[in-house]
């Protein structure tokens, strides 16, 4: 091809010099270089701030600075010197800003003043904090029922902010807590409690040193959890097999050059990561997992026949589990032909994984959005747990389940009460400490919240961070819905597209980020967060606030609570905000797992919350771990019509969810653009298309649905890619237009962002 269309294979390992170069660029474009370098060194230090990049833990949160390209991007993007001040908003109407690209909207910089939308001038204008709180109180208190308001949380909020927020919302009177977790690891939060009695991962970082095999399914750590690469590299170096199940060959899972390793950097060397790379069809994981388990049962039977003791942990299964016979019956009833067809993987490859699994005394299975964001998301998670239970891979060193969580405190937010299901112990705790009965009825999750807003059943929405309308499936429906609200409030660091979907009264409230000094009446405050491995630790920023008008999230929530509730229930909002130790005392009072909270977060590395499965204690109704049967294989959107492809939606290397840092996806060989679709060369040829052609993607209706001719993503460039036949990939959030709101996992409500039926045509 003569013209450079920005698509060219990337031949280097992940990490390495290109990663260092990207950090230097991130600092240069956003910060003063000296401040940038100093700030990055305080990242994930005992006395520093927790990286807002991801929820992967640090080695005891005490080690030397761990290099992470995408952590650096997250930090520099927050600590930018750019300002979205009232003068900037005076220059641009909201209608004009709506025509901008997502990158350009956020790149206006940090919000500096509380602002309100002024319909007459179609602009955001600065207002005072008291005025903002009064307008929120007027809006919320005018609703006929508290259940007509939605309170969204994105997972960057600290434990302290999230706890105050849920306390305010429950005192106000609803459990409408849509949160980013509903679009992310809800399948884990719903599936694992049924399987093992808790909706969290069971492994610690130390367990990775003891694992004899690691299975990695549907996650892309080189981009989304880069610090995990240090752990995987160490495991690979000591010879632990790493089996990857992923439709795309993600470079970091093939080979990785550690920027910390002088030898790899100096020699342009790299470490091979995956010992086995299975390119499963998009949506084929349930079939693959059943195949692996069938393989395990066959190896066990052969061992018994040869006079061995068998390869299953029979003592564990007898003492600790229920449902084994039902699982075996289901696996026996599932035939290999169907498994090969649905997974796109040959029986021999899956049997090989079973051999690796059985040869290892202890195994960790890691997984991410490639597993959860499907209609069978909850079933997928439970199938992973079944596999682990077969050989007692819980509650011993080096074994367990490892969901890669999303936002840096999404797990902590849920722990301290952001939960639309309002668990009884939480409600009892609130009653004990604050003396009121919080509502018990289930509230709305994220999809239900958008539906309620669209149908006029909800009239107000407060968002503690995030970009809900853009992150949600079906933007046509969600954009129109939120534009009809009587009251929208966004507590945010930077402007984004959701803020431009203005309703009758729309307020933008600027908050501090993790990197900044949080000064309150009682002095400089720390907040706390819980990582993917249930470690709770403190985080303290040092940079000056972006403007004197910016407040901390706890202070903003307390301000809203005071204005809305007055003295209701005698809650001391101001006292708690003056000294966050008091918020933590309240958390400890409500949730006994946080005993000695303030003392324990002052220890280096913090503390770990109790996890039943690590002690082989199962908080399930039966008191045992449960083998969960999922009958059949995940429904294949292509079964109706073989011309349909299953599209998965992906994060590029240069984005944080809806935040687009830049237009490169280096490891996948895409530069300066995002308007591409990854297709198998034979699928292209079959449609008379070639690499470089411009194509449209059309949503394909599933059985019983009406076609929606306007659900089209137009003008993408086709990239011939190493992806299984019948599968395709495109970037999130652009591709959300192809996903109807109704397409979600019936058990967890998670939108099926990663199995989207589409048709590809030459661009019209
Ligand atoms: N830099 C950066 N870090 C982040 C984020 C970010 O956007 N940028 N987002 C944060 C958040 S909120 C989250 S939830 C996590 C997300 O982290 P990941 O879970 O890694 O999320 P995705 O990028 O969506 O990628 C999912 C992976 O699943 C694979 N996949 C797609 N479909 C399937 C399938 O059907 N089966 C299997 N087995 N695999 C599949 C894709 O090829 C890809 O490698 O990262 C967090 N960290
Ligand atoms: N098609 C498709 N859709 C998806 C996904 C997918 O894989 N495919 N992934 C889903 C997943 S896993 C998730 S988690 C959601 C993400 O959904 P959200 O969490 O709602 O979205 P983010 O893009 O992370 O939110 C970014 C915004 O958060 C604000 N922000 C940043 N830092 C802070 C802070 O410290 N405090 C406050 N108050 N605000 C802050 C900024 O204004 C920024 O613009 O998207 C989901 N949507
Ligand atoms: Mo997420």
CSV table of N, CA and C in Angstrom, one decimal, residues 45-184:
chain,number,residue,atom,x,y,z
A,45,UNK,N,3.6,4.6,46.7
A,45,UNK,CA,4.6,4.5,47.8
A,45,UNK,C,3.9,4.5,49.1
A,46,UNK,N,4.5,4.0,50.2
A,46,UNK,CA,3.8,4.0,51.5
A,46,UNK,C,3.3,5.3,51.9
A,47,UNK,N,4.0,6.4,51.6
A,47,UNK,CA,3.5,7.7,52.0
A,47,UNK,C,3.0,8.5,50.8
A,48,UNK,N,2.7,7.8,49.7
A,48,UNK,CA,2.3,8.5,48.5
A,48,UNK,C,0.8,8.3,48.2
A,49,UNK,N,0.5,8.4,46.9
A,49,UNK,CA,-0.9,8.2,46.5
A,49,UNK,C,-1.0,6.9,45.8
A,50,UNK,N,-2.2,6.3,45.8
A,50,UNK,CA,-2.5,5.1,45.1
A,50,UNK,C,-2.7,5.4,43.6
A,51,UNK,N,-2.1,4.7,42.8
A,51,UNK,CA,-2.2,5.0,41.4
A,51,UNK,C,-3.7,4.8,40.9
A,52,UNK,N,-4.2,5.9,40.3
A,52,UNK,CA,-5.6,5.8,39.8
A,52,UNK,C,-5.8,4.9,38.5
A,53,UNK,N,-4.7,4.3,38.1
A,53,UNK,CA,-4.7,3.5,36.9
A,53,UNK,C,-5.5,2.2,36.9
A,54,UNK,N,-5.1,1.4,37.9
A,54,UNK,CA,-5.8,0.1,37.9
A,54,UNK,C,-5.8,-0.5,39.3
A,55,UNK,N,-6.4,-1.6,39.5
A,55,UNK,CA,-6.6,-2.2,40.9
A,55,UNK,C,-5.7,-3.3,41.2
A,56,UNK,N,-4.6,-3.4,40.4
A,56,UNK,CA,-3.6,-4.5,40.7
A,56,UNK,C,-2.8,-4.0,41.9
A,57,UNK,N,-2.6,-5.0,42.8
A,57,UNK,CA,-1.9,-4.6,44.1
A,57,UNK,C,-0.4,-4.3,43.8
A,58,UNK,N,0.2,-3.7,44.9
A,58,UNK,CA,1.7,-3.5,44.8
A,58,UNK,C,2.3,-4.4,45.8
A,59,UNK,N,3.5,-4.8,45.6
A,59,UNK,CA,4.2,-5.7,46.5
A,59,UNK,C,4.2,-4.9,47.9
A,60,UNK,N,3.3,-5.2,48.7
A,60,UNK,CA,3.1,-4.7,50.1
A,60,UNK,C,2.9,-3.2,50.1
A,61,UNK,N,2.7,-2.6,48.9
A,61,UNK,CA,2.6,-1.1,48.8
A,61,UNK,C,3.8,-0.4,49.4
A,62,UNK,N,4.9,-1.0,49.4
A,62,UNK,CA,6.0,-0.4,50.1
A,62,UNK,C,7.3,-0.4,49.3
A,63,UNK,N,7.3,-1.0,48.1
A,63,UNK,CA,8.5,-1.2,47.4
A,63,UNK,C,8.9,0.0,46.6
A,64,UNK,N,10.0,-0.1,45.9
A,64,UNK,CA,10.4,1.0,45.1
A,64,UNK,C,9.4,1.2,44.0
A,65,UNK,N,9.5,2.4,43.4
A,65,UNK,CA,8.6,2.7,42.3
A,65,UNK,C,8.6,1.6,41.2
A,66,UNK,N,7.4,1.2,40.9
A,66,UNK,CA,7.3,0.2,39.8
A,66,UNK,C,6.9,0.9,38.6
A,67,UNK,N,7.7,0.7,37.5
A,67,UNK,CA,7.4,1.4,36.3
A,67,UNK,C,6.1,0.9,35.6
A,68,UNK,N,5.3,1.8,35.2
A,68,UNK,CA,4.0,1.4,34.5
A,68,UNK,C,3.6,2.5,33.5
A,69,UNK,N,3.7,2.2,32.3
A,69,UNK,CA,3.4,3.2,31.2
A,69,UNK,C,2.0,3.8,31.4
A,70,UNK,N,1.0,2.9,31.5
A,70,UNK,CA,-0.4,3.4,31.6
A,70,UNK,C,-0.7,4.0,32.9
A,71,UNK,N,0.0,3.6,34.0
A,71,UNK,CA,-0.2,4.3,35.3
A,71,UNK,C,0.3,5.7,35.1
A,72,UNK,N,1.4,5.9,34.4
A,72,UNK,CA,2.0,7.2,34.2
A,72,UNK,C,1.0,8.1,33.4
A,73,UNK,N,0.3,7.4,32.4
A,73,UNK,CA,-0.6,8.2,31.6
A,73,UNK,C,-1.8,8.6,32.5
A,74,UNK,N,-2.3,7.7,33.3
A,74,UNK,CA,-3.4,8.1,34.2
A,74,UNK,C,-3.0,9.2,35.1
A,75,UNK,N,-1.8,9.2,35.7
A,75,UNK,CA,-1.4,10.2,36.6
A,75,UNK,C,-1.2,11.5,35.9
A,76,UNK,N,-0.5,11.5,34.8
A,76,UNK,CA,-0.2,12.8,34.1
A,76,UNK,C,-1.5,13.4,33.6
A,77,UNK,N,-2.4,12.6,33.2
A,77,UNK,CA,-3.7,13.1,32.6
A,77,UNK,C,-4.5,13.8,33.7
A,78,UNK,N,-4.4,13.2,35.0
A,78,UNK,CA,-5.1,13.9,36.1
A,78,UNK,C,-4.3,15.1,36.6
A,79,UNK,N,-3.0,15.0,36.6
A,79,UNK,CA,-2.2,16.1,37.2
A,79,UNK,C,-1.8,17.1,36.1
A,80,UNK,N,-2.6,17.2,35.1
A,80,UNK,CA,-2.3,18.1,33.9
A,80,UNK,C,-2.3,19.5,34.4
A,81,UNK,N,-1.5,20.4,33.7
A,81,UNK,CA,-1.6,21.8,34.0
A,81,UNK,C,-2.7,22.5,33.2
A,82,UNK,N,-3.4,21.8,32.3
A,82,UNK,CA,-4.5,22.4,31.6
A,82,UNK,C,-5.8,22.6,32.5
A,83,UNK,N,-6.5,23.7,32.2
A,83,UNK,CA,-7.7,24.0,33.1
A,83,UNK,C,-8.9,24.3,32.2
A,84,UNK,N,-10.0,23.6,32.6
A,84,UNK,CA,-11.3,23.9,32.0
A,84,UNK,C,-12.0,24.9,32.9
A,85,UNK,N,-11.6,26.1,32.7
A,85,UNK,CA,-12.1,27.2,33.6
A,85,UNK,C,-13.4,27.8,33.1
A,86,UNK,N,-14.0,28.7,33.8
A,86,UNK,CA,-15.2,29.3,33.3
A,86,UNK,C,-14.9,30.1,32.0
A,87,UNK,N,-13.7,30.7,31.9
A,87,UNK,CA,-13.4,31.4,30.7
A,87,UNK,C,-13.4,30.5,29.5
A,88,UNK,N,-12.9,29.3,29.7
A,88,UNK,CA,-12.9,28.3,28.6
A,88,UNK,C,-14.4,27.9,28.2
A,89,UNK,N,-15.2,27.7,29.2
A,89,UNK,CA,-16.6,27.4,28.9
A,89,UNK,C,-17.3,28.6,28.3
A,90,UNK,N,-16.9,29.8,28.6
A,90,UNK,CA,-17.5,31.0,28.0
A,90,UNK,C,-17.3,31.0,26.5
A,91,UNK,N,-16.2,30.5,26.1
A,91,UNK,CA,-15.8,30.5,24.7
A,91,UNK,C,-16.5,29.5,23.8
A,92,UNK,N,-17.1,28.4,24.5
A,92,UNK,CA,-17.7,27.3,23.7
A,92,UNK,C,-19.1,27.0,24.2
A,93,UNK,N,-20.0,27.0,23.3
A,93,UNK,CA,-21.4,26.5,23.7
A,93,UNK,C,-21.3,25.0,23.9
A,94,UNK,N,-22.3,24.5,24.7
A,94,UNK,CA,-22.4,23.1,24.9
A,94,UNK,C,-22.6,22.4,23.5
A,95,UNK,N,-23.5,23.0,22.7
A,95,UNK,CA,-23.7,22.4,21.3
A,95,UNK,C,-22.4,22.3,20.5
A,96,UNK,N,-21.5,23.3,20.7
A,96,UNK,CA,-20.3,23.2,19.9
A,96,UNK,C,-19.4,22.1,20.5
A,97,UNK,N,-19.3,22.0,21.9
A,97,UNK,CA,-18.5,21.0,22.5
A,97,UNK,C,-18.9,19.6,22.1
A,98,UNK,N,-20.2,19.5,21.9
A,98,UNK,CA,-20.7,18.1,21.6
A,98,UNK,C,-20.2,17.6,20.2
A,99,UNK,N,-19.7,18.6,19.4
A,99,UNK,CA,-19.2,18.1,18.1
A,99,UNK,C,-17.7,17.7,18.2
A,100,UNK,N,-17.1,18.0,19.4
A,100,UNK,CA,-15.7,17.6,19.6
A,100,UNK,C,-15.5,16.1,19.8
A,101,UNK,N,-14.3,15.7,19.6
A,101,UNK,CA,-14.0,14.3,19.9
A,101,UNK,C,-13.8,14.1,21.4
A,102,UNK,N,-14.0,12.9,21.9
A,102,UNK,CA,-13.9,12.7,23.4
A,102,UNK,C,-12.6,13.2,23.9
A,103,UNK,N,-11.5,12.9,23.2
A,103,UNK,CA,-10.2,13.3,23.6
A,103,UNK,C,-10.1,14.8,23.9
A,104,UNK,N,-10.7,15.5,22.9
A,104,UNK,CA,-10.6,17.0,23.0
A,104,UNK,C,-11.4,17.6,24.1
A,105,UNK,N,-12.5,16.9,24.4
A,105,UNK,CA,-13.4,17.4,25.5
A,105,UNK,C,-12.6,17.3,26.8
A,106,UNK,N,-12.1,16.1,27.1
A,106,UNK,CA,-11.4,15.9,28.4
A,106,UNK,C,-10.1,16.7,28.4
A,107,UNK,N,-9.5,16.8,27.3
A,107,UNK,CA,-8.2,17.5,27.2
A,107,UNK,C,-8.3,19.0,27.5
A,108,UNK,N,-9.5,19.5,27.7
A,108,UNK,CA,-9.7,20.9,28.1
A,108,UNK,C,-9.0,21.1,29.5
A,109,UNK,N,-8.9,20.0,30.2
A,109,UNK,CA,-8.2,20.0,31.5
A,109,UNK,C,-9.1,19.9,32.7
A,110,UNK,N,-8.5,20.3,33.8
A,110,UNK,CA,-9.2,20.1,35.1
A,110,UNK,C,-10.3,21.2,35.3
A,111,UNK,N,-11.5,20.8,35.8
A,111,UNK,CA,-12.5,21.7,36.2
A,111,UNK,C,-12.1,22.5,37.4
A,112,UNK,N,-12.4,23.8,37.4
A,112,UNK,CA,-11.9,24.7,38.4
A,112,UNK,C,-13.0,25.3,39.3
A,113,UNK,N,-14.2,25.3,38.8
A,113,UNK,CA,-15.3,26.0,39.5
A,113,UNK,C,-16.6,25.1,39.5
A,114,UNK,N,-17.4,25.2,40.5
A,114,UNK,CA,-18.8,24.6,40.3
A,114,UNK,C,-19.5,25.4,39.2
A,115,UNK,N,-20.2,24.7,38.3
A,115,UNK,CA,-20.8,25.4,37.2
A,115,UNK,C,-22.2,24.8,37.0
A,116,UNK,N,-23.1,25.7,36.4
A,116,UNK,CA,-24.4,25.2,36.1
A,116,UNK,C,-24.7,25.5,34.6
A,117,UNK,N,-25.5,24.7,34.0
A,117,UNK,CA,-25.8,24.9,32.6
A,117,UNK,C,-26.8,26.0,32.5
A,118,UNK,N,-26.5,26.9,31.6
A,118,UNK,CA,-27.5,28.1,31.4
A,118,UNK,C,-28.1,27.9,30.0
A,119,UNK,N,-29.4,27.5,29.9
A,119,UNK,CA,-30.0,27.2,28.7
A,119,UNK,C,-30.0,28.4,27.7
A,120,UNK,N,-30.2,29.6,28.3
A,120,UNK,CA,-30.3,30.8,27.4
A,120,UNK,C,-29.1,31.0,26.6
A,121,UNK,N,-27.9,30.8,27.2
A,121,UNK,CA,-26.7,31.0,26.4
A,121,UNK,C,-26.1,29.7,25.9
A,122,UNK,N,-26.7,28.6,26.3
A,122,UNK,CA,-26.2,27.3,25.9
A,122,UNK,C,-24.8,27.1,26.4
A,123,UNK,N,-24.5,27.6,27.6
A,123,UNK,CA,-23.1,27.5,28.2
A,123,UNK,C,-23.2,27.1,29.6
A,124,UNK,N,-22.1,26.5,30.1
A,124,UNK,CA,-21.9,26.3,31.5
A,124,UNK,C,-21.3,27.6,32.1
A,125,UNK,N,-21.9,28.1,33.2
A,125,UNK,CA,-21.4,29.3,33.9
A,125,UNK,C,-21.1,29.0,35.4
A,126,UNK,N,-20.2,29.7,35.9
A,126,UNK,CA,-19.7,29.4,37.3
A,126,UNK,C,-20.8,29.8,38.3
A,127,UNK,N,-21.0,29.1,39.3
A,127,UNK,CA,-21.9,29.4,40.4
A,127,UNK,C,-21.2,29.1,41.8
A,128,UNK,N,-21.7,29.6,42.9
A,128,UNK,CA,-21.1,29.3,44.2
A,128,UNK,C,-21.5,27.9,44.7
A,129,UNK,N,-20.7,27.3,45.6
A,129,UNK,CA,-21.0,26.0,46.1
A,129,UNK,C,-22.4,26.0,46.8
A,130,UNK,N,-22.6,27.0,47.6
A,130,UNK,CA,-23.9,27.0,48.4
A,130,UNK,C,-25.1,27.0,47.4
A,131,UNK,N,-24.9,27.8,46.4
A,131,UNK,CA,-26.0,27.8,45.3
A,131,UNK,C,-26.2,26.4,44.7
A,132,UNK,N,-25.0,25.8,44.4
A,132,UNK,CA,-25.1,24.5,43.8
A,132,UNK,C,-25.8,23.5,44.7
A,133,UNK,N,-25.4,23.5,46.0
A,133,UNK,CA,-26.1,22.5,46.9
A,133,UNK,C,-27.6,22.8,47.1
A,134,UNK,N,-27.9,24.1,47.1
A,134,UNK,CA,-29.3,24.5,47.2
A,134,UNK,C,-30.1,24.0,46.0
A,135,UNK,N,-29.6,24.1,44.8
A,135,UNK,CA,-30.3,23.7,43.7
A,135,UNK,C,-30.5,22.1,43.7
A,136,UNK,N,-29.5,21.4,44.2
A,136,UNK,CA,-29.6,20.0,44.2
A,136,UNK,C,-30.7,19.6,45.2
A,137,UNK,N,-30.6,20.3,46.4
A,137,UNK,CA,-31.6,20.0,47.4
A,137,UNK,C,-33.0,20.3,46.9
A,138,UNK,N,-33.2,21.4,46.2
A,138,UNK,CA,-34.5,21.7,45.6
A,138,UNK,C,-35.0,20.6,44.7
A,139,UNK,N,-34.1,20.1,43.8
A,139,UNK,CA,-34.4,19.1,42.8
A,139,UNK,C,-34.7,17.8,43.5
A,140,UNK,N,-33.9,17.3,44.4
A,140,UNK,CA,-34.2,16.0,45.0
A,140,UNK,C,-35.4,16.1,45.9
A,141,UNK,N,-35.5,17.2,46.6
A,141,UNK,CA,-36.7,17.2,47.6
A,141,UNK,C,-38.0,17.4,46.9
A,142,UNK,N,-38.0,17.8,45.6
A,142,UNK,CA,-39.2,18.0,44.8
A,142,UNK,C,-39.8,16.7,44.3
A,143,UNK,N,-38.9,15.6,44.3
A,143,UNK,CA,-39.4,14.3,43.7
A,143,UNK,C,-40.5,13.7,44.5
A,144,UNK,N,-41.5,13.1,43.9
A,144,UNK,CA,-42.5,12.4,44.6
A,144,UNK,C,-42.0,11.2,45.5
A,145,UNK,N,-40.9,10.6,45.0
A,145,UNK,CA,-40.3,9.5,45.8
A,145,UNK,C,-38.8,9.5,45.6
A,146,UNK,N,-38.1,9.1,46.7
A,146,UNK,CA,-36.6,9.0,46.5
A,146,UNK,C,-36.2,8.0,45.5
A,147,UNK,N,-37.1,7.0,45.2
A,147,UNK,CA,-36.7,6.0,44.2
A,147,UNK,C,-36.8,6.6,42.8
A,148,UNK,N,-37.1,7.9,42.7
A,148,UNK,CA,-37.1,8.5,41.3
A,148,UNK,C,-35.7,9.2,41.1
A,149,UNK,N,-34.7,8.9,41.9
A,149,UNK,CA,-33.4,9.5,41.7
A,149,UNK,C,-32.4,8.4,41.6
A,150,UNK,N,-31.4,8.6,40.7
A,150,UNK,CA,-30.3,7.6,40.5
A,150,UNK,C,-29.0,8.1,41.0
A,151,UNK,N,-28.2,7.3,41.7
A,151,UNK,CA,-26.9,7.7,42.3
A,151,UNK,C,-25.8,6.8,41.8
A,152,UNK,N,-25.2,7.3,40.7
A,152,UNK,CA,-24.1,6.5,40.0
A,152,UNK,C,-22.8,6.7,40.7
A,153,UNK,N,-22.0,5.6,40.7
A,153,UNK,CA,-20.6,5.7,41.2
A,153,UNK,C,-19.7,5.1,40.2
A,154,UNK,N,-18.6,5.8,39.8
A,154,UNK,CA,-17.5,5.2,39.1
A,154,UNK,C,-16.5,4.8,40.1
A,155,UNK,N,-15.7,3.8,39.7
A,155,UNK,CA,-14.8,3.2,40.8
A,155,UNK,C,-13.6,3.9,41.2
A,156,UNK,N,-13.5,5.2,41.0
A,156,UNK,CA,-12.3,5.8,41.5
A,156,UNK,C,-12.5,6.4,42.9
A,157,UNK,N,-13.8,6.5,43.3
A,157,UNK,CA,-14.1,7.1,44.6
A,157,UNK,C,-13.4,6.3,45.7
A,158,UNK,N,-12.9,7.0,46.7
A,158,UNK,CA,-12.2,6.3,47.8
A,158,UNK,C,-13.3,5.6,48.7
A,159,UNK,N,-12.8,4.8,49.6
A,159,UNK,CA,-13.7,4.2,50.6
A,159,UNK,C,-14.5,5.3,51.4
A,160,UNK,N,-13.8,6.3,51.7
A,160,UNK,CA,-14.4,7.4,52.6
A,160,UNK,C,-15.5,8.1,51.8
A,161,UNK,N,-15.2,8.4,50.5
A,161,UNK,CA,-16.2,9.1,49.7
A,161,UNK,C,-17.4,8.2,49.4
A,162,UNK,N,-17.1,7.0,49.1
A,162,UNK,CA,-18.2,6.0,48.7
A,162,UNK,C,-19.1,5.7,50.0
A,163,UNK,N,-18.5,5.6,51.1
A,163,UNK,CA,-19.3,5.3,52.3
A,163,UNK,C,-20.2,6.5,52.6
A,164,UNK,N,-19.6,7.7,52.6
A,164,UNK,CA,-20.5,8.9,52.9
A,164,UNK,C,-21.6,9.0,51.9
A,165,UNK,N,-21.3,8.7,50.6
A,165,UNK,CA,-22.3,8.8,49.5
A,165,UNK,C,-23.4,7.8,49.8
A,166,UNK,N,-23.1,6.5,50.1
A,166,UNK,CA,-24.2,5.6,50.3
A,166,UNK,C,-25.0,5.9,51.5
A,167,UNK,N,-24.3,6.5,52.5
A,167,UNK,CA,-25.0,6.9,53.8
A,167,UNK,C,-26.0,8.0,53.4
A,168,UNK,N,-25.5,8.9,52.7
A,168,UNK,CA,-26.4,10.0,52.3
A,168,UNK,C,-27.6,9.5,51.5
A,169,UNK,N,-27.3,8.6,50.5
A,169,UNK,CA,-28.4,8.2,49.6
A,169,UNK,C,-29.4,7.3,50.4
A,170,UNK,N,-28.9,6.5,51.3
A,170,UNK,CA,-29.8,5.6,52.1
A,170,UNK,C,-30.6,6.5,53.1
A,171,UNK,N,-30.0,7.5,53.6
A,171,UNK,CA,-30.7,8.4,54.5
A,171,UNK,C,-31.8,9.2,53.7
A,172,UNK,N,-31.5,9.5,52.5
A,172,UNK,CA,-32.4,10.1,51.6
A,172,UNK,C,-33.6,9.2,51.3
A,173,UNK,N,-33.2,7.9,51.1
A,173,UNK,CA,-34.3,6.9,51.0
A,173,UNK,C,-34.4,6.0,49.8
A,174,UNK,N,-33.2,5.7,49.2
A,174,UNK,CA,-33.3,4.8,48.1
A,174,UNK,C,-32.0,3.9,48.0
A,175,UNK,N,-32.2,2.8,47.3
A,175,UNK,CA,-31.0,1.9,47.0
A,175,UNK,C,-30.7,2.0,45.5
A,176,UNK,N,-31.0,3.0,44.8
A,176,UNK,CA,-30.7,3.2,43.4
A,176,UNK,C,-29.2,3.5,43.2
A,177,UNK,N,-28.4,2.4,43.2
A,177,UNK,CA,-26.9,2.6,43.1
A,177,UNK,C,-26.4,2.0,41.9
A,178,UNK,N,-26.7,2.5,40.7
A,178,UNK,CA,-26.0,2.0,39.5
A,178,UNK,C,-24.6,2.3,39.7
A,179,UNK,N,-23.7,1.4,39.3
A,179,UNK,CA,-22.3,1.7,39.4
A,179,UNK,C,-21.5,1.0,38.3
A,180,UNK,N,-20.2,1.5,38.1
A,180,UNK,CA,-19.5,1.0,37.0
A,180,UNK,C,-19.3,-0.5,37.1
A,181,UNK,N,-19.3,-1.0,38.3
A,181,UNK,CA,-19.2,-2.5,38.5
A,181,UNK,C,-20.3,-3.2,37.7
A,182,UNK,N,-21.5,-2.6,37.6
A,182,UNK,CA,-22.6,-3.3,36.9
A,182,UNK,C,-22.2,-3.5,35.4
A,183,UNK,N,-21.2,-2.8,34.9
A,183,UNK,CA,-20.8,-2.9,33.5
A,183,UNK,C,-19.6,-3.7,33.4
A,184,UNK,N,-19.1,-4.3,34.5
A,184,UNK,CA,-17.7,-4.7,34.5
A,184,UNK,C,-17.6,-6.1,35.2
